[in-house]
CSV table of C-alpha atoms and ligand atoms in Angstrom, one decimal:
chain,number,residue,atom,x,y,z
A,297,UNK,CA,131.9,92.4,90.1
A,298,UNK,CA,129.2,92.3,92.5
A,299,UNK,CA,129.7,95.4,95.6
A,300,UNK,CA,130.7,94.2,98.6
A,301,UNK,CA,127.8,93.4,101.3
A,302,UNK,CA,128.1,95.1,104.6
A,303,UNK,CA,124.1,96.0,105.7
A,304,UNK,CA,121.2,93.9,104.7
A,305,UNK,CA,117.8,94.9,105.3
A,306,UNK,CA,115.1,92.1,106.7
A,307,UNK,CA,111.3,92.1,105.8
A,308,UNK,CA,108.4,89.6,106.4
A,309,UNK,CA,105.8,90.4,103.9
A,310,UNK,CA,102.4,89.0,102.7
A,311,UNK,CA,100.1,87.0,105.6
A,312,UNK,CA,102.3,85.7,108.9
A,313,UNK,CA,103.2,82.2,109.3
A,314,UNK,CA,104.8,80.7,112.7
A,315,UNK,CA,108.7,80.7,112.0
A,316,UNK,CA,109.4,83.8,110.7
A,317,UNK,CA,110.6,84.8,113.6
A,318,UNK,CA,113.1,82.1,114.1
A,319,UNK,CA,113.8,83.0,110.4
A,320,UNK,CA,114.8,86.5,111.6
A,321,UNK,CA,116.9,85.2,114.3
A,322,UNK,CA,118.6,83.1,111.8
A,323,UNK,CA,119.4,85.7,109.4
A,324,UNK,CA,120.7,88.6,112.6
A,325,UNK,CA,122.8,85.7,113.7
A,326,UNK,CA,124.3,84.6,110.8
A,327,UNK,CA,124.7,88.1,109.9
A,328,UNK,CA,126.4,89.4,113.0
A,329,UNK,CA,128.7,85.9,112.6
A,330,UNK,CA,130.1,87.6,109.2
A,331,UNK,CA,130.2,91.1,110.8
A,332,UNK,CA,127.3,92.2,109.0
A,333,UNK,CA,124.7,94.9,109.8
A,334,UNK,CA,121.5,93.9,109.8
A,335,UNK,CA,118.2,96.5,110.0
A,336,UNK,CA,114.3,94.8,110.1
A,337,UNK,CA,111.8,96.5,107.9
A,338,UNK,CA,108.8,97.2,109.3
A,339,UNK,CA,105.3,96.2,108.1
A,340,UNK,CA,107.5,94.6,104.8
A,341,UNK,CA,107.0,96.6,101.4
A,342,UNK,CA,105.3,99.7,103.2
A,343,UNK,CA,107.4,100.0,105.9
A,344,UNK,CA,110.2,100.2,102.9
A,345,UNK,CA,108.1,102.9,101.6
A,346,UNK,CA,107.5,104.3,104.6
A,347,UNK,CA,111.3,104.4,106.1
A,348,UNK,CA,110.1,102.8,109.1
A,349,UNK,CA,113.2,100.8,109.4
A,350,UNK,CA,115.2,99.7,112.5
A,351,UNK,CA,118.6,98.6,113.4
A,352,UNK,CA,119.0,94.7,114.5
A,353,UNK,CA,121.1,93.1,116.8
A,354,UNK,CA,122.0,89.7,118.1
A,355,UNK,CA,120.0,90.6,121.3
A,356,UNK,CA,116.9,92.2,119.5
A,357,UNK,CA,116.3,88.7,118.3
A,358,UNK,CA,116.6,87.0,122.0
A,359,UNK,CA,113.2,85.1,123.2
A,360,UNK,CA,111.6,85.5,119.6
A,361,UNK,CA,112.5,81.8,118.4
A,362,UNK,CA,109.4,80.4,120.2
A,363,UNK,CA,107.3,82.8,119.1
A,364,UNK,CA,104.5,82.9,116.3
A,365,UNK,CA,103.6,86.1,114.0
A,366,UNK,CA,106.3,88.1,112.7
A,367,UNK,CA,108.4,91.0,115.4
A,368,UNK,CA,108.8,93.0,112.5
A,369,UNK,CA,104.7,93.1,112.0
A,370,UNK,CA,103.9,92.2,108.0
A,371,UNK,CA,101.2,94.1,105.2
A,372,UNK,CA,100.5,93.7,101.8
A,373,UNK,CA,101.1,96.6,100.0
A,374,UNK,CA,99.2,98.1,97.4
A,375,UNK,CA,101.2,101.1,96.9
A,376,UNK,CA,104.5,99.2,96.1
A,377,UNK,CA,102.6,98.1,93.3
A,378,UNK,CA,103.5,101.6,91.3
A,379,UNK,CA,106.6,102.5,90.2
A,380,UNK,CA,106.4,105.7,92.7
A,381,UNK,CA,105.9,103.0,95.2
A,382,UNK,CA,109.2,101.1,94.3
A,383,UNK,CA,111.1,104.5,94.1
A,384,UNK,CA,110.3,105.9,97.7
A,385,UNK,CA,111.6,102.6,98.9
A,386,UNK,CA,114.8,102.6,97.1
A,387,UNK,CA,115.4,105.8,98.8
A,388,UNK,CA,114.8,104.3,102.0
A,389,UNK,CA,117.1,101.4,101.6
A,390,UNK,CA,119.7,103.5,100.1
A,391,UNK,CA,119.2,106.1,103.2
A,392,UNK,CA,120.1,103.4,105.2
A,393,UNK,CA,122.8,102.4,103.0
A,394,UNK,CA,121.2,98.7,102.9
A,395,UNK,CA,123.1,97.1,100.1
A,396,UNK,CA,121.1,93.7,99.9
A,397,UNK,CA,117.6,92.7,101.5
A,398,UNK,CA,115.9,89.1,102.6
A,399,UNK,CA,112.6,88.8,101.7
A,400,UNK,CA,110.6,86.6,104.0
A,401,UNK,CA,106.8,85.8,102.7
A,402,UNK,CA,105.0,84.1,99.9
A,403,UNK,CA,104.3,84.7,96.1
A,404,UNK,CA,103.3,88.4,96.6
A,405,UNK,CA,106.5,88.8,98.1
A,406,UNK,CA,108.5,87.3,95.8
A,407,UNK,CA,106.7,89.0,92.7
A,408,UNK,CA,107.5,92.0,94.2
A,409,UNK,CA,111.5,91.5,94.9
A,410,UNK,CA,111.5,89.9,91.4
A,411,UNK,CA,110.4,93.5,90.0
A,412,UNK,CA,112.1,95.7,92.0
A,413,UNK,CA,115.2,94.0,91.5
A,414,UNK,CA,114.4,94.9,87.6
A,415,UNK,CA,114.0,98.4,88.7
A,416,UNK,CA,117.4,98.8,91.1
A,417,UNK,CA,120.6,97.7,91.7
A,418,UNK,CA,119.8,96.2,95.1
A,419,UNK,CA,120.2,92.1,95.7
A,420,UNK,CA,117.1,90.2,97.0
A,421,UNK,CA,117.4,86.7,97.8
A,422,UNK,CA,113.5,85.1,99.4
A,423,UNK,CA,113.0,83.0,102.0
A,424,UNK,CA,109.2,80.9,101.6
A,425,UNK,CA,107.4,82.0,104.8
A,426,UNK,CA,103.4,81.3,104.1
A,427,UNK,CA,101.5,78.8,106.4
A,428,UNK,CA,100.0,77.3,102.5
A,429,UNK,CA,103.0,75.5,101.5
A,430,UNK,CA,102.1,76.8,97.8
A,431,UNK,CA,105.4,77.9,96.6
A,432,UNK,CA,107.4,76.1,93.7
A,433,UNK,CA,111.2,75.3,95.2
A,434,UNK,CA,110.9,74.4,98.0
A,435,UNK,CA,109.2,70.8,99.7
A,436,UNK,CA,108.1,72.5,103.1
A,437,UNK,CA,107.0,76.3,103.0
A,438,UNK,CA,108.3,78.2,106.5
A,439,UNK,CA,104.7,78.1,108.9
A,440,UNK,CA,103.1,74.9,106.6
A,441,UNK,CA,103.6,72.4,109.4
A,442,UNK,CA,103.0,74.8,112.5
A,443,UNK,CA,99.2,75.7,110.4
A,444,UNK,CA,98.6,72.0,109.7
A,445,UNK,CA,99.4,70.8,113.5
A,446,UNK,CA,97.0,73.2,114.4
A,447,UNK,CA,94.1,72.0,112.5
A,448,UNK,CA,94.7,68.2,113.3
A,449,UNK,CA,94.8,69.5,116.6
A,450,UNK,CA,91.2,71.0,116.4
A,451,UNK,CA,90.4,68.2,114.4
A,452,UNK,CA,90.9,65.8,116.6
A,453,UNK,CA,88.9,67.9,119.3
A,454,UNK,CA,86.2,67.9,116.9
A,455,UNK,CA,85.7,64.4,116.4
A,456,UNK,CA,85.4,63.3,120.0
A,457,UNK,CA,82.0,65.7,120.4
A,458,UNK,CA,81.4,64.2,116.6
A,459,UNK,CA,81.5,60.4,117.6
A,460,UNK,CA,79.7,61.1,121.0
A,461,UNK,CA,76.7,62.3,118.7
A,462,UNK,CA,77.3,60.6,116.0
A,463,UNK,CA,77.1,63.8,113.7
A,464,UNK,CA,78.8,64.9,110.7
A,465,UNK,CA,81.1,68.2,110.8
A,466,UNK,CA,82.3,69.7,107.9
A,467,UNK,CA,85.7,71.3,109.2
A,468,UNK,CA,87.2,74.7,107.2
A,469,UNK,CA,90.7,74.8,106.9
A,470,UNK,CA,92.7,78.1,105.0
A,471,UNK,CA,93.8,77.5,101.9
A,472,UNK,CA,92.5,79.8,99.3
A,473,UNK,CA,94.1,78.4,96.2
A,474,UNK,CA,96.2,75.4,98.0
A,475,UNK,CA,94.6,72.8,99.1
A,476,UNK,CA,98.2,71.5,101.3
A,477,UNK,CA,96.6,72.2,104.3
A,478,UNK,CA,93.6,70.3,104.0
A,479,UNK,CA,95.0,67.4,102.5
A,480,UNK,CA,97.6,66.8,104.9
A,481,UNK,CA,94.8,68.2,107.4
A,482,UNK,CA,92.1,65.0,106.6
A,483,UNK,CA,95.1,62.8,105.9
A,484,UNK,CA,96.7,62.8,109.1
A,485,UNK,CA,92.9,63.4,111.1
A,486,UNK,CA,92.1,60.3,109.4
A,487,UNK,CA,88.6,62.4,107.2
A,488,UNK,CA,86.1,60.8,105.6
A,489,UNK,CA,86.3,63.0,102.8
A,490,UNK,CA,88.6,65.9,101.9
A,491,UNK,CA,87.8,69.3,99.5
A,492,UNK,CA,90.8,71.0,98.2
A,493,UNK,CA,90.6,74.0,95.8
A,494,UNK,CA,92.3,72.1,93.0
A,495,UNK,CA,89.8,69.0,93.0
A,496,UNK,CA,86.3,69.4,91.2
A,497,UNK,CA,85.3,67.4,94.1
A,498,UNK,CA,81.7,66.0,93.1
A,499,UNK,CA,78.7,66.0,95.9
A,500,UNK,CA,76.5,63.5,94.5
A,501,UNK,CA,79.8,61.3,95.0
A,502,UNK,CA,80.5,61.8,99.1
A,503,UNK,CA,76.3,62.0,99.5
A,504,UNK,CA,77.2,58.0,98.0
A,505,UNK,CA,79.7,57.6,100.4
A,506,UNK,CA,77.7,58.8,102.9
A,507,UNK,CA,74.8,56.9,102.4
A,508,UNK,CA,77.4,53.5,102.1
A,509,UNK,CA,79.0,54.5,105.9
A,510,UNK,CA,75.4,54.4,107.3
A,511,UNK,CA,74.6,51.1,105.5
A,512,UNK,CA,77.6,50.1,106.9
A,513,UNK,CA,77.1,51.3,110.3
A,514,UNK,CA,80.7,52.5,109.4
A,515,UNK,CA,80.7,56.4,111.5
A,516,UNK,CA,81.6,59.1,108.9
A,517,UNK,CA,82.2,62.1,111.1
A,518,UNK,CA,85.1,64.7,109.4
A,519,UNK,CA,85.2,65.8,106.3
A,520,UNK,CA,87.9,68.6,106.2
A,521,UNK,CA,87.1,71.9,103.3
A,522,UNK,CA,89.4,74.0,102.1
A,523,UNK,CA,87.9,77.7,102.2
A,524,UNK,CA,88.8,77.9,98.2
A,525,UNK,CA,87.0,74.7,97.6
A,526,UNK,CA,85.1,75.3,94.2
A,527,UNK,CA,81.9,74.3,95.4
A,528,UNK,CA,82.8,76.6,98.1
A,529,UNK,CA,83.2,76.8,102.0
A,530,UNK,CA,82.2,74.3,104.4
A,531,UNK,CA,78.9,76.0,105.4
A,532,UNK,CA,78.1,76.1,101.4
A,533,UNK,CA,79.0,72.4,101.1
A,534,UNK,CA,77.2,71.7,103.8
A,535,UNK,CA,74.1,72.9,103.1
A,536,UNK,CA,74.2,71.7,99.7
A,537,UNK,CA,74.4,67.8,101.3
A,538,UNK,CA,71.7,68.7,103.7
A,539,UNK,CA,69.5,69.4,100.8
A,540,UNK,CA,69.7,65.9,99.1
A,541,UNK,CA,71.2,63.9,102.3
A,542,UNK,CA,69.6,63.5,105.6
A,543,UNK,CA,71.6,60.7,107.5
A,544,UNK,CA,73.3,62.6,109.6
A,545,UNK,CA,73.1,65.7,111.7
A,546,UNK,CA,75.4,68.0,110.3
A,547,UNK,CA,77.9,70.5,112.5
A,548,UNK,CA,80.2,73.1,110.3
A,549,UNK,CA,83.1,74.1,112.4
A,550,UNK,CA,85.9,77.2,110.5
A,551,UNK,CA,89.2,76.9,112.3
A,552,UNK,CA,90.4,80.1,110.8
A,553,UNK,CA,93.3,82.5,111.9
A,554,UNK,CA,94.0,79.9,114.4
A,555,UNK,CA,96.3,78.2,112.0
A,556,UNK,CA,97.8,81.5,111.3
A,557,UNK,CA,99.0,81.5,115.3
A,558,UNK,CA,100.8,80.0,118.1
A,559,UNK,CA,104.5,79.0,118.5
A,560,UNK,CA,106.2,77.5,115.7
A,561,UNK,CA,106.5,73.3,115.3
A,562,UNK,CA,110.2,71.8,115.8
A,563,UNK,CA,110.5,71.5,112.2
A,564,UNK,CA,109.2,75.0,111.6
A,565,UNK,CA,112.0,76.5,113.7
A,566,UNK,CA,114.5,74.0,112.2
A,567,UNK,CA,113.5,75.4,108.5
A,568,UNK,CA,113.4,78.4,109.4
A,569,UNK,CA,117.0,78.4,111.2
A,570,UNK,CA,118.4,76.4,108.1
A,571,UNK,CA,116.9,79.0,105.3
A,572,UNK,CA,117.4,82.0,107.2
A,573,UNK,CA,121.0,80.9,107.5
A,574,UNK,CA,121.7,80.0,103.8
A,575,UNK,CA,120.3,83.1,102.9
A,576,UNK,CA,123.0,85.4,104.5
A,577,UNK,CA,125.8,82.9,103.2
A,578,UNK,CA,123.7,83.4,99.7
A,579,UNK,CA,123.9,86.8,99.3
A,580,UNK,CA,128.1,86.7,100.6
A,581,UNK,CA,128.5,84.1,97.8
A,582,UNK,CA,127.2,87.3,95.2
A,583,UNK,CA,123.6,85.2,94.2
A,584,UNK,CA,120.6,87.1,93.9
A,585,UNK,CA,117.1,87.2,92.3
A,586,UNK,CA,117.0,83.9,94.3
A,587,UNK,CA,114.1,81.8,96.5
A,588,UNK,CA,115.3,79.6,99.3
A,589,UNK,CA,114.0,76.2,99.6
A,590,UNK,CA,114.5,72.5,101.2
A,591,UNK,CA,114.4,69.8,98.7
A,592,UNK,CA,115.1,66.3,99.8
A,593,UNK,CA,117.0,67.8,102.8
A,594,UNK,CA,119.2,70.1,100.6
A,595,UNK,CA,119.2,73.9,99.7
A,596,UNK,CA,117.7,74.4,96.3
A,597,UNK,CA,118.1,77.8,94.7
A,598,UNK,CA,115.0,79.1,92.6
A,599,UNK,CA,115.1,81.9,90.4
A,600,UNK,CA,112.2,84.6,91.5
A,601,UNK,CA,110.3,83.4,88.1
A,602,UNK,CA,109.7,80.1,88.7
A,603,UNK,CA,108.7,80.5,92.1
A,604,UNK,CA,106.1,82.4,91.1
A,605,UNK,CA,105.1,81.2,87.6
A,606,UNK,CA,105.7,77.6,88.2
A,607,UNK,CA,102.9,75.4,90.1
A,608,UNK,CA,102.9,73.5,93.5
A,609,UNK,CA,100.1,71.1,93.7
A,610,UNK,CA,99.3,68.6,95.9
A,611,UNK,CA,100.6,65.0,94.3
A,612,UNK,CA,97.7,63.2,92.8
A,613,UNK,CA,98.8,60.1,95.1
A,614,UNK,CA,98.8,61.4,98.0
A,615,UNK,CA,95.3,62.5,97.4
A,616,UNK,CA,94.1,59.0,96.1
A,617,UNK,CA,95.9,57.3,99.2
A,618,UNK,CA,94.0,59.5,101.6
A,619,UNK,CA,91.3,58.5,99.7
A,620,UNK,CA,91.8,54.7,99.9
A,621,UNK,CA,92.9,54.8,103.8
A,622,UNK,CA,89.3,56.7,104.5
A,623,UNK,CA,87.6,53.8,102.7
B,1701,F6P,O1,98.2,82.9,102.5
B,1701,F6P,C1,98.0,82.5,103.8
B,1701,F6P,C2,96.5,82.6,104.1
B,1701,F6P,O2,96.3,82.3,105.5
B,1701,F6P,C3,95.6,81.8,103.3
B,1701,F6P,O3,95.5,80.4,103.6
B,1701,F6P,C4,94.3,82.5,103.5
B,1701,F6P,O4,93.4,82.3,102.4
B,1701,F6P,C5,94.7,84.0,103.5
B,1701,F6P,O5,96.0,83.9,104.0
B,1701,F6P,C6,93.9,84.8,104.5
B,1701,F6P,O6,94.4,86.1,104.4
B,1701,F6P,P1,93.9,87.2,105.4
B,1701,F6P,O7,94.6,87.0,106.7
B,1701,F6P,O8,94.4,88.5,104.8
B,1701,F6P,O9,92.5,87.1,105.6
């Protein structure tokens, strides 16, 4: 029989993404409903190393809903990559007496609960926080729609100067290995053309679509990159266009940590709220070893394997219909 769960530790790991806040919120509240201590970890895996933990209440978590990055600060940590690692911060939960944790971040996160659980007797359960909607189990990742009203935001911006000039920008969205962002990025900016790190996207081919627009008289002026694009940034596609192409005046804008900001979206906070919720009535029910996730509008459980092992792409369709509607 599973032991009884009266203190649960709280950690945001891995980069920030608006709505882990209103995650943490979600999980104090919920908490506190059942009687429940709650303590934040600092700083995620190091500050489990480092002790640096501190107690939670339903008032700490007052005026953080609205608010973007993470009040319990987040890191990647090397060091709980060793097993020496892992044991200094199973003497910190069990200092505390923390008898289960919730795990807030992406697929470093989860590969790490998913091997200290192997390690100790501790329940994690993981709630998808990462602004790159790249983790299997789940639709919507916690920050994903936050990041990508961000860019369409700057995008947007972007292509009045563009069509007053009638230049072509080349606009960087994040995204190292997930091309989410700039799909749903150029989709809803309405893009010419859009680079995501899972598409061998061919230069010769948008240099022809370029050259059509100006037959055309048809203004081409957005073409979104992701930064993990395999013919690389936006500056490196860029000049690589400018070297066979020159129809256009070209512009390369990065958006960058921008997308990483600012206060959480509506359906950020409503994610958030929702998973940080189930996750407290998860571990009560005795699961564990679990991630969190939203599909078609219902909590889906995912063991920490698949999550990480299994893929989440961007649907083929939905990259040809951006295609067609830019036509
Ligand atoms: O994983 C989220 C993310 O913002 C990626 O899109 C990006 O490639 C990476 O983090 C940037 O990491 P850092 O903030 O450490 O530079």
């Amino acid at each position: 029989m599973s032991k009884t769960i009266k203190r649960i530790g709280v950690f945001t790991s891995g980069g920030d993404a608006p709505g882990m806040n209103a995650a943490i919120r979600a999980v104090v509240r919920t908490a506190s409903f059942h009687d429940l201590h709650v303590y934040g970890i600092k700083c995620g895996y190091q500050g489990m190393i480092e002790g640096d933990v501190i107690p939670l209440n339903r008032s700490s978590v007052g005026q953080i809903f609205q608010r973007g990055g993470t009040m319990l600060k987040t890191a990647r940590s090397e060091e709980f990559k060793t097993k020496d690692g892992r044991k200094k911060a199973y003497e910190t939960l069990i200092a505390h007496d923390i008898d289960a944790c919730i795990a807030i971040g992406g697929n470093g996160t989860f590969t790490g609960a998913k091997v200290f659980q192997e390690e100790y007797d501790i329940p994690f359960i993981g709630l998808p926080g990462t602004i790159d909607n790249d983790i299997y189990g789940t639709d919507f990742t916690i920050g994903f729609d936050t990041a990508v009203n961000t860019a369409v935001d700057a995008l947007d911006k972007i292509r009045d100067t563009a069509d007053s000039h009638d230049r072509l920008f080349f606009v960087e969205v994040m995204g190292r290995h997930s091309g989410y962002i700039a799909l749903y990025t150029g989709l809803c900016a309405g893009a010419g053309s859009i680079f995501l790190p899972e598409e061998d996207n061919d230069i010769d081919h948008l240099i022809d679509q370029l050259k059509k627009s100006t037959r055309r008289k048809k203004l081409f002026n957005l073409i979104v990159v992701a930064e993990g694009n395999q013919n690389g940034g936006a500056h490196e596609i860029a000049r690589k266009v400018n070297e066979k192409f020159s129809g256009y005046e070209t512009k390369v804008t990065v958006i960058g940590h921008q997308q990483r900001g600012g206060s959480p979206s509506a359906a950020d906070r409503l994610l958030a709220s929702r998973l940080g919720y189930e996750s407290v009535n998860a571990l009560l029910d005795g699961k564990k070893g679990l991630a969190l996730g939203i599909i078609n509008d219902k909590v889906a459980y995912t063991t920490f394997e698949d999550a990480i092992t299994k893929d989440k792409k961007p649907g083929k369709d939905m990259i040809r219909m951006a295609e067609i509607l830019a036509l």
